[in-house]
Coordinates of C-alpha atoms and ligand atoms in Angstrom, one line a residue:
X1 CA 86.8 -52.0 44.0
X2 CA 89.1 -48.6 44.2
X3 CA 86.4 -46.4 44.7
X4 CA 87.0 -42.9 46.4
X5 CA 83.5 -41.9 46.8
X6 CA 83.2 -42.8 50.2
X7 CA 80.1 -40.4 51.8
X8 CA 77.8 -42.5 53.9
X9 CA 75.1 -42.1 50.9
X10 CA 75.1 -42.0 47.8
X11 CA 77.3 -44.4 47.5
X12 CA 79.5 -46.4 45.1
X13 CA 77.9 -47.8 41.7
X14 CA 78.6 -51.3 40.6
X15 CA 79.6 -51.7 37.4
X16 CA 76.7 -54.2 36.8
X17 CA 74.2 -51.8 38.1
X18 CA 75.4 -48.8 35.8
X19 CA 75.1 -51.6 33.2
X20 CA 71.8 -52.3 34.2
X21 CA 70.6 -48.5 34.2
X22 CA 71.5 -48.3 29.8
X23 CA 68.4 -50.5 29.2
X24 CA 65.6 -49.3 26.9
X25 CA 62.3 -47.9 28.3
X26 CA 59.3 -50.9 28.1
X27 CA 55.5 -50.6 28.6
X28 CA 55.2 -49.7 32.3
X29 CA 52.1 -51.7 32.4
X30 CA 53.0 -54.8 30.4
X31 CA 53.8 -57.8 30.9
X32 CA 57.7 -57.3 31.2
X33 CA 57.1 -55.0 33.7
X34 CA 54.8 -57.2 35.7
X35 CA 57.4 -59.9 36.2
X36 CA 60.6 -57.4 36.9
X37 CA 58.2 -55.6 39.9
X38 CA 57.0 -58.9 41.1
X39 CA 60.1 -60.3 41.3
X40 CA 61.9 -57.2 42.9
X41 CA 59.3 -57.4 45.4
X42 CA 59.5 -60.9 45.9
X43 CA 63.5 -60.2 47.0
X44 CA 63.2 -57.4 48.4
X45 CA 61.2 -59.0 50.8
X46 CA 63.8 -61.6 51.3
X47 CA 66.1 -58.6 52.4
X48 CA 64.1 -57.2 55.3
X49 CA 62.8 -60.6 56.6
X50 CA 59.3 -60.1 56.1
X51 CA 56.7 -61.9 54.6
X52 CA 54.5 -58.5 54.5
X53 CA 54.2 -55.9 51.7
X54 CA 56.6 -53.8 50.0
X55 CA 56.3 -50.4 48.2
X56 CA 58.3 -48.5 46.3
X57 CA 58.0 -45.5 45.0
X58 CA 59.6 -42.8 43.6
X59 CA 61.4 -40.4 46.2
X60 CA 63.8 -40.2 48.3
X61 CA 64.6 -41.9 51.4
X62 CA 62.9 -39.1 53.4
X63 CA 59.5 -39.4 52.0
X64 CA 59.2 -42.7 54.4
X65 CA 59.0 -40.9 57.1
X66 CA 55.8 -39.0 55.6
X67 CA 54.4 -42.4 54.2
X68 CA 54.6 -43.7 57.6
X69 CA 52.8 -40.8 59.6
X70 CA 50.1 -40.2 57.6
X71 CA 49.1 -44.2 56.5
X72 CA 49.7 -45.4 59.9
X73 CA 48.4 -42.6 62.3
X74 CA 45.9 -39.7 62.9
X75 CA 46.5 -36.2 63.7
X76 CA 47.2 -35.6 67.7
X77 CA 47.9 -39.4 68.0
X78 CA 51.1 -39.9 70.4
X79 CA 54.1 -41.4 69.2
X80 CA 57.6 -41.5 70.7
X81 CA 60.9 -40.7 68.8
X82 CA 64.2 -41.9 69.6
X83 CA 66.8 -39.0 69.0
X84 CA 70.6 -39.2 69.1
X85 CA 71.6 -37.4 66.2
X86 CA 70.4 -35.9 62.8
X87 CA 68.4 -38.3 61.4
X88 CA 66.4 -38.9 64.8
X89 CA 66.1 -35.1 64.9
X90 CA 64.2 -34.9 61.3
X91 CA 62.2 -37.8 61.9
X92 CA 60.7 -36.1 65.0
X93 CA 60.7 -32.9 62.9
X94 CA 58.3 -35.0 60.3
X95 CA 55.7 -36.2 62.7
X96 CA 55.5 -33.0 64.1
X97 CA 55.0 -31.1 60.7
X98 CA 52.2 -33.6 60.4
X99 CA 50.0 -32.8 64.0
X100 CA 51.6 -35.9 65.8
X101 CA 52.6 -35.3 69.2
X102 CA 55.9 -36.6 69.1
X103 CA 57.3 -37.2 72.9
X104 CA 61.2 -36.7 72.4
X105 CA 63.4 -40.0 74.1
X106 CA 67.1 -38.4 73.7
X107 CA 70.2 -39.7 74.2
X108 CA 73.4 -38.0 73.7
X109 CA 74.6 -38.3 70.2
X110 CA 77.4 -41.5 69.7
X111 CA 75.0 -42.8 72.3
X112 CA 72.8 -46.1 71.6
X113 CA 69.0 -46.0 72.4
X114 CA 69.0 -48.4 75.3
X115 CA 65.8 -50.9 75.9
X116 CA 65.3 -49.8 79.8
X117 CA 65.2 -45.6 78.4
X118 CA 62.9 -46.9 75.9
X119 CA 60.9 -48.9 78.3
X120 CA 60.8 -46.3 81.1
X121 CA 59.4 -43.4 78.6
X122 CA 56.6 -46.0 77.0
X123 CA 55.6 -46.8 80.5
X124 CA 55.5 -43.1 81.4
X125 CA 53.6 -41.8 78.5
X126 CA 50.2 -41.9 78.5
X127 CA 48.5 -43.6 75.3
X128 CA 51.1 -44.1 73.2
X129 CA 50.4 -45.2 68.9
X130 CA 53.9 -45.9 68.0
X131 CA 57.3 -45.3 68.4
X132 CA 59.6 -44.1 65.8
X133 CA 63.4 -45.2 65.8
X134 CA 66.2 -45.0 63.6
X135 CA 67.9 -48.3 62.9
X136 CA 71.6 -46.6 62.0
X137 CA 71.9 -43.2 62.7
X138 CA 74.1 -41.6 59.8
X139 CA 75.1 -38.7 62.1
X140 CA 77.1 -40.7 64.5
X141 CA 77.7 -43.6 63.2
X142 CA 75.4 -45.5 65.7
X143 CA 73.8 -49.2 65.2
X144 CA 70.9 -49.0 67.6
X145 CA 70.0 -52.2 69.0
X146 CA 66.6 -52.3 66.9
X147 CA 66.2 -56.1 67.6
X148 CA 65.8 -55.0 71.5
X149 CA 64.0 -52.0 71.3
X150 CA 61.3 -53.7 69.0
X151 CA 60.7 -56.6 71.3
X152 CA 59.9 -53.5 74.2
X153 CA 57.7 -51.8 72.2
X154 CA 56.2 -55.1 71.4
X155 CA 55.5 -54.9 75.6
X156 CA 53.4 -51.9 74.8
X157 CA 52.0 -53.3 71.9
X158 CA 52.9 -50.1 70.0
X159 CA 53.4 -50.1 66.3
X160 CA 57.6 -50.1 65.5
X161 CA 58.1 -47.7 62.7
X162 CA 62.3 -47.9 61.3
X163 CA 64.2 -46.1 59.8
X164 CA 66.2 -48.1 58.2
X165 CA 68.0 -45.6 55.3
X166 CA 71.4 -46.3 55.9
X167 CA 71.2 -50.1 57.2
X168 CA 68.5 -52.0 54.7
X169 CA 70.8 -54.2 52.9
X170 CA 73.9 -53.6 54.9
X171 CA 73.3 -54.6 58.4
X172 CA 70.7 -57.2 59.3
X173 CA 67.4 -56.4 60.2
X174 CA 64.5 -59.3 60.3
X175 CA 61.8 -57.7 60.5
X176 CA 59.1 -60.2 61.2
X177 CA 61.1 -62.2 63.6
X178 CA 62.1 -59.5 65.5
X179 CA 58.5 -57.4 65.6
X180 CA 59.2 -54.6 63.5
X181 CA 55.9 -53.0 61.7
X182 CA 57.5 -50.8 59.3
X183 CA 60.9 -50.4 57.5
X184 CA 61.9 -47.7 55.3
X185 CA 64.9 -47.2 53.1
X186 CA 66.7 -45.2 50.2
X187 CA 68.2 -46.6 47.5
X188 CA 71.6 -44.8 47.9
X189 CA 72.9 -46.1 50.8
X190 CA 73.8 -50.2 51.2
X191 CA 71.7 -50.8 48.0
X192 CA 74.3 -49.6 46.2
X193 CA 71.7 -47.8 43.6
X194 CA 71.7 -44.3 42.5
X195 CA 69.3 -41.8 44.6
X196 CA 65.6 -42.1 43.7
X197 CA 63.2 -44.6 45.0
X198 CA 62.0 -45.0 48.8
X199 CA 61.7 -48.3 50.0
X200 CA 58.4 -49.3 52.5
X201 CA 58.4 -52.6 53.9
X202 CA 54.8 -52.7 55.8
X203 CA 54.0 -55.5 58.3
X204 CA 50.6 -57.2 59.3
X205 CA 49.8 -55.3 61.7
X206 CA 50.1 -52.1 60.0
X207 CA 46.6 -53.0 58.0
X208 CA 44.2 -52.1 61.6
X209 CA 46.4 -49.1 61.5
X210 CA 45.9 -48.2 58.1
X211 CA 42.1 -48.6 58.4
X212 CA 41.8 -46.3 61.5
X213 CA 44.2 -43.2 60.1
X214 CA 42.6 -40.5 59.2
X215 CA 44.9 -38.7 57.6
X216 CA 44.1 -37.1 54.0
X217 CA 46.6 -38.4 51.2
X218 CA 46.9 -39.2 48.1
X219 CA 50.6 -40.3 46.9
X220 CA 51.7 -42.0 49.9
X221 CA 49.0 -44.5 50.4
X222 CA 49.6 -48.1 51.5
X223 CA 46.0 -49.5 50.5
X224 CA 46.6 -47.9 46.5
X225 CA 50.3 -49.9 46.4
X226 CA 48.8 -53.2 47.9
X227 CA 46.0 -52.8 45.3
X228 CA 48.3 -52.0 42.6
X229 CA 51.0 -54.4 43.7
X230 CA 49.0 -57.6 43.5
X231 CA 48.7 -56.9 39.9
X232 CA 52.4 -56.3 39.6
X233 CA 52.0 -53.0 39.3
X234 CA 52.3 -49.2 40.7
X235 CA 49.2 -46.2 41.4
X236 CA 51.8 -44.2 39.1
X237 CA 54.3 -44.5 36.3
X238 CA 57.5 -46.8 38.3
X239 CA 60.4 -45.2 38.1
X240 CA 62.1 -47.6 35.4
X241 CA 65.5 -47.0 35.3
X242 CA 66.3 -47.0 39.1
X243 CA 64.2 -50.6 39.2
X244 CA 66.6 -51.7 36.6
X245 CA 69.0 -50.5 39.0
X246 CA 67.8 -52.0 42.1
X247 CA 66.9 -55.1 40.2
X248 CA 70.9 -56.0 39.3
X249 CA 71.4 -54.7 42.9
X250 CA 69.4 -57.5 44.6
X251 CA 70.8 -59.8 42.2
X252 CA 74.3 -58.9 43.7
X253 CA 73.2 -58.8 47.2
X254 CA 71.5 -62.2 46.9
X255 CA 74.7 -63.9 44.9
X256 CA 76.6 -63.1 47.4
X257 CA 74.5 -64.4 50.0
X258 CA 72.7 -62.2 52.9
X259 CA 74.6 -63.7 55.5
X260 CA 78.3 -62.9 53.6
X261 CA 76.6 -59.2 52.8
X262 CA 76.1 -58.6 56.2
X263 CA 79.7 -60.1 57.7
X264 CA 81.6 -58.0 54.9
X265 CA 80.1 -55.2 56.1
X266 CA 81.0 -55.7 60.0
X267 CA 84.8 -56.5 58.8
X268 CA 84.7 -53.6 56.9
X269 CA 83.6 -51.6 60.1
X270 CA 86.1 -52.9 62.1
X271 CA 88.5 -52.0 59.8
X272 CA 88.1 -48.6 59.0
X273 CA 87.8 -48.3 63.4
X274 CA 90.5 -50.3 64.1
X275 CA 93.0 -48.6 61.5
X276 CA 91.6 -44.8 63.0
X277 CA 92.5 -46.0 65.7
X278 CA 96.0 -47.0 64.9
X279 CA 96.9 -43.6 63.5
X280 CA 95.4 -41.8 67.3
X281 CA 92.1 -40.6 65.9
X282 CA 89.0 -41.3 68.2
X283 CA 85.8 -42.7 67.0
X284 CA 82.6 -40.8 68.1
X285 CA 80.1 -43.7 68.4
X286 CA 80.1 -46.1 71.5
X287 CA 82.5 -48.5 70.5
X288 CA 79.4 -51.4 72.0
X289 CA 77.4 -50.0 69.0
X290 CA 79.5 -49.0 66.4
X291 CA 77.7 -49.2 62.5
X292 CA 79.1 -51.3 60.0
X293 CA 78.1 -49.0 57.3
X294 CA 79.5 -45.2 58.4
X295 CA 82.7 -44.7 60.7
X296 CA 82.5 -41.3 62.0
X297 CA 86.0 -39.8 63.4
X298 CA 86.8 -37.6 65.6
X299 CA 88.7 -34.5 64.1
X300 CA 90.1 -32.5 66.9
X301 CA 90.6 -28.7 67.4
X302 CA 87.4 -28.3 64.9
X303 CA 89.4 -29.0 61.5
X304 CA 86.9 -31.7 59.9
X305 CA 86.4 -29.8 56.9
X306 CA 90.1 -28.8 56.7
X307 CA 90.6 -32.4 56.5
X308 CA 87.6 -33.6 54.7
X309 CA 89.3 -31.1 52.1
X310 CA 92.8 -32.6 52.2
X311 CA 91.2 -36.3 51.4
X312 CA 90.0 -34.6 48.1
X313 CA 92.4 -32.9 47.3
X314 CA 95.6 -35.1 48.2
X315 CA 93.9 -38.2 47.3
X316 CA 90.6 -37.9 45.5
X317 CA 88.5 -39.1 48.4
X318 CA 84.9 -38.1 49.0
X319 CA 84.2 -38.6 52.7
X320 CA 81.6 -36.2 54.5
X321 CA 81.9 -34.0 58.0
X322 CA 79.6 -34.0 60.6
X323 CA 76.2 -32.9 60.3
X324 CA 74.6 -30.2 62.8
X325 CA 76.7 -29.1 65.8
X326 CA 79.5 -31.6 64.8
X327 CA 79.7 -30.3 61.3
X328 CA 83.8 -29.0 62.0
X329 CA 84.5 -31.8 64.3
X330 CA 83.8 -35.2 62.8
X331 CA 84.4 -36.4 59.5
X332 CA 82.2 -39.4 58.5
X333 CA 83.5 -42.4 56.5
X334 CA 80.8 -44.2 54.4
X335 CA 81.4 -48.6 53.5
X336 CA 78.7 -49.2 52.7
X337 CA 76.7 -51.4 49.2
X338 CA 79.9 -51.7 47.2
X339 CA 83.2 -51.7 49.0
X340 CA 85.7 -54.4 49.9
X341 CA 88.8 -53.9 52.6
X342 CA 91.5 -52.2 49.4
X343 CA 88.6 -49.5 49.7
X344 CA 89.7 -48.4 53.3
X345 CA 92.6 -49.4 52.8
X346 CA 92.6 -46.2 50.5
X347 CA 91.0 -44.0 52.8
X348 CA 93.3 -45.5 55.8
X349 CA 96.7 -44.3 54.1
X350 CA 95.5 -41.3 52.7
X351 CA 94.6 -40.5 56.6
X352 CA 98.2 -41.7 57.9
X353 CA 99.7 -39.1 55.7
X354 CA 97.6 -35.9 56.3
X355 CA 96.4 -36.4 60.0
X356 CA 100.4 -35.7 61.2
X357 CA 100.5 -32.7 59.3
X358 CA 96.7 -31.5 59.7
Ligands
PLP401 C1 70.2 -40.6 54.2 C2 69.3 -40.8 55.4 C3 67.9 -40.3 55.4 C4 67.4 -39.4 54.3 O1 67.4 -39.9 53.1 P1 67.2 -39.0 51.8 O2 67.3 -40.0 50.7 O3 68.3 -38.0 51.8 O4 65.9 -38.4 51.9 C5 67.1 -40.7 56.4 N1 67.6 -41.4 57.4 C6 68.8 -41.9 57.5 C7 69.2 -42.7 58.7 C8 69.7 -41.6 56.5 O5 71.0 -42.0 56.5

C-alpha cells in the first residue's frame, strides 16, 4: 500500500474510502439514509460480536468514555479503572471529572492487566458498579487480555465498560461471547476512516443500568439513539460524509473477511517486532501481550524525537513518540486499518539506516 503515515491513529485512507467520502449530500432523514444507517449498524455489529445496539455519533473517540459514565452510572457510584499507560490514565481522569469514584488498579506501563490483580482489587473494593478497561493501550503498545478480565468481572457481576479505540476492527474482540457490556471506538484507528465519529457498542445488560443512572444529559444518551435507531435514524443530523466513509470501510473489512483482518494484523505485529529486533532496538510492551496494531520501540539515551524526526525527514515517515513520561524515549509505530507487510517493510529500512548513526 506504500503508505508513510504510520501514527497509531489517524491512520492510512483507502483509496476506496477517499472515493467514498466525494459523494453528494442526501436527505438525512430519507429513505436513502435509512437503509445506509441500518445497514452500517447491522455490520458494525458483525464487527464487535454483538447482537446489542450500536450508536454512532459525531465525536471523537474520547467522547465514549463520557457516554459511558453518564448513561451507565450515577454520581459517587464506584467503578474500577485499569491504568498502564495514557489512555488508562484519561479514562480514569473522565470518571472522575464526572463524581465517579474511580479506584485506580495500576500496573506498570508495557505491563498487561492480569485477571488475579483484577480479581484481587474487585474482591477488595467494596460495592463496586463497573470496571473500566482499555482493550489496547496506544501508549505502550499493550493488548490487555480483555477476554479474561471480562469473564472476572463477570464473577462480580460488574458492568465491563472497553475501550476499544485502537483495537475495534483490528484485533478481535467478541463482545457477547466474551461478557463485555460496552465497547467504544474512533473511527481513525483500525477502521481506517478519517477522525470524526465515536463508535458505542451497548450490550443487554447496559439497559437496567441505563434505567437506574441519574446522570443529567442530553447528547450522549443511549435511550434517544435506540429510539432514533429503530427508525434508522439519529437524535441529530448524522455526520454524512464520515458514514460514507465508514460505510466503504466495513465493506473492505467484511471482503476481506474478519478472520483474515484480524491475522493480517498479528503478522503485521510480528513483523514490525521481529525486524526492531533484528536491528538491536528493544520493544517496550511485554512481549506475552504485544498489540497487533501499534509497536512501540524503545529509543535509548532519550532521542525518540531525534529519531522520530529523522524518519521524516530521511524518509517521509510519520511515526509518533511516546506519550507522557516516555515522550523522548519511545517512538510508536502504528499498522493498523490499511497496511500490508511492504508498509513496514518501509519503516523497517528506513530504521536500519538511521538507528547506527542516531
Ligand atoms: C486514540 C485513543 C483514544 C482517544 O481517541 P480520540 O479520538 O483522540 O478522542 C482513546 N483511547 C485509546 C486507546 C486510543 O488509542
Amino acid at each position: 500500500m506504500h503508505s508513510r503515515f504510520r501514527l497509531p491513529g489517524p491512520t492510512p485512507l483507502p483509496p476506496a474510502v477517499m472515493e467514498a467520502m466525494q459523494k453528494p449530500m442526501i436527505p438525512h432523514r430519507g429513505a436513502d439514509m435509512k437503509a445506509l444507517y441500518r445497514s452500517i449498524l447491522d455490520r458494525t455489529k458483525a464487527v464487535h460480536g454483538t447482537s446489542g445496539d450500536i450508536f454512532i455519533w459525531p465525536a471523537s473517540g474520547s467522547a465514549g468514555w463520557e457516554a459511558a459514565a453518564v448513561n451507565l452510572f450515577s454520581p459517587g457510584e464506584t467503578v474500577i479503572c485499569a491504568i498502564g499507560g495514557d489512555f488508562g490514565e484519561r479514562f480514569h481522569r473522565v470518571g472522575k471529572a464526572l463524581g465517579l469514584v474511580v479506584e485506580r488498579l495500576d500496573v506498570e506501563w508495557g505491563q498487561a492487566v492480569t485477571p488475579e490483580a483484577l480479581r484481587e482489587k474487585l474482591a477488595s473494593t467494596p460495592d463496586v458498579k463497573g470496571v473500566f478497561l482499555v482493550h489496547n493501550e496506544t501508549s505502550t503498545g499493550v493488548t490487555h487480555p480483555i477476554e479474561q478480565l471480562a469473564s472476572v468481572a463477570r464473577e462480580f457481576d460488574v458492568l465491563v465498560i472497553v475501550d476499544a479505540v485502537s483495537s475495534a476492527a483490528g484485533i478481535q474482540i467478541e463482545m457477547d461471547l466474551w461478557g463485555i457490556d460496552y465497547v467504544m471506538s474512533g473511527s481513525q484507528k483500525a477502521w481506517m476512516c478519517p477522525p470524526g465519529i465515536m463508535i458505542a457498542a451497548v450490550g443487554e445488560r447496559c439497559w437496567p443500568a441505563y434505567e437506574r443512572s441519574t446522570y443529567k444529559r442530553f447528547f450522549w444518551n443511549f435511550g434517544a439513539m435506540r429510539e432514533a435507531a429503530a427508525e434508522g435514524a439519529t437524535p441529530t443530523t448524522p455526520p454524512l460524509t464520515t458514514l460514507y466513509a465508514f460505510d466503504a470501510a466495513l465493506d473492505m473489512l467484511l471482503s476481506e473477511g474478519l478472520e483474515q483482518v484480524y491475522a493480517r494484523h498479528a503478522a503485521l505485529g510480528a513483523q514490525m517486532r521481529a525486524g526492531a529486533e533484528q536491528l538491536g532496538l528493544s520493544l517496550f510492551a511485554d512481549p506475552a501481550y504485544a498489540s497487533n496494531t501499534v509497536t512501540a520501540i524503545t529509543v535509548p539515551g532519550g532521542k525518540a524525537k531525534a529519531l522520530q524526526k529523522r524518519l521524516k525527514d530521511e524518509h517521509g515517515i510519520d511515526v509518533a513518540n511516546g506519550q507522557a513520561h516516555t515522550a523522548d524515549h519511545l517512538i510508536r509505530v502504528g499498522h493498523m486499518g490499511w497496511c500490508d507487510a511492504e508498509d513496514i517493510e518501509i519503516v523497517l529500512d528506513a530504521l536500519a539506516e538511521i538507528v547506527p548513526t542516531l
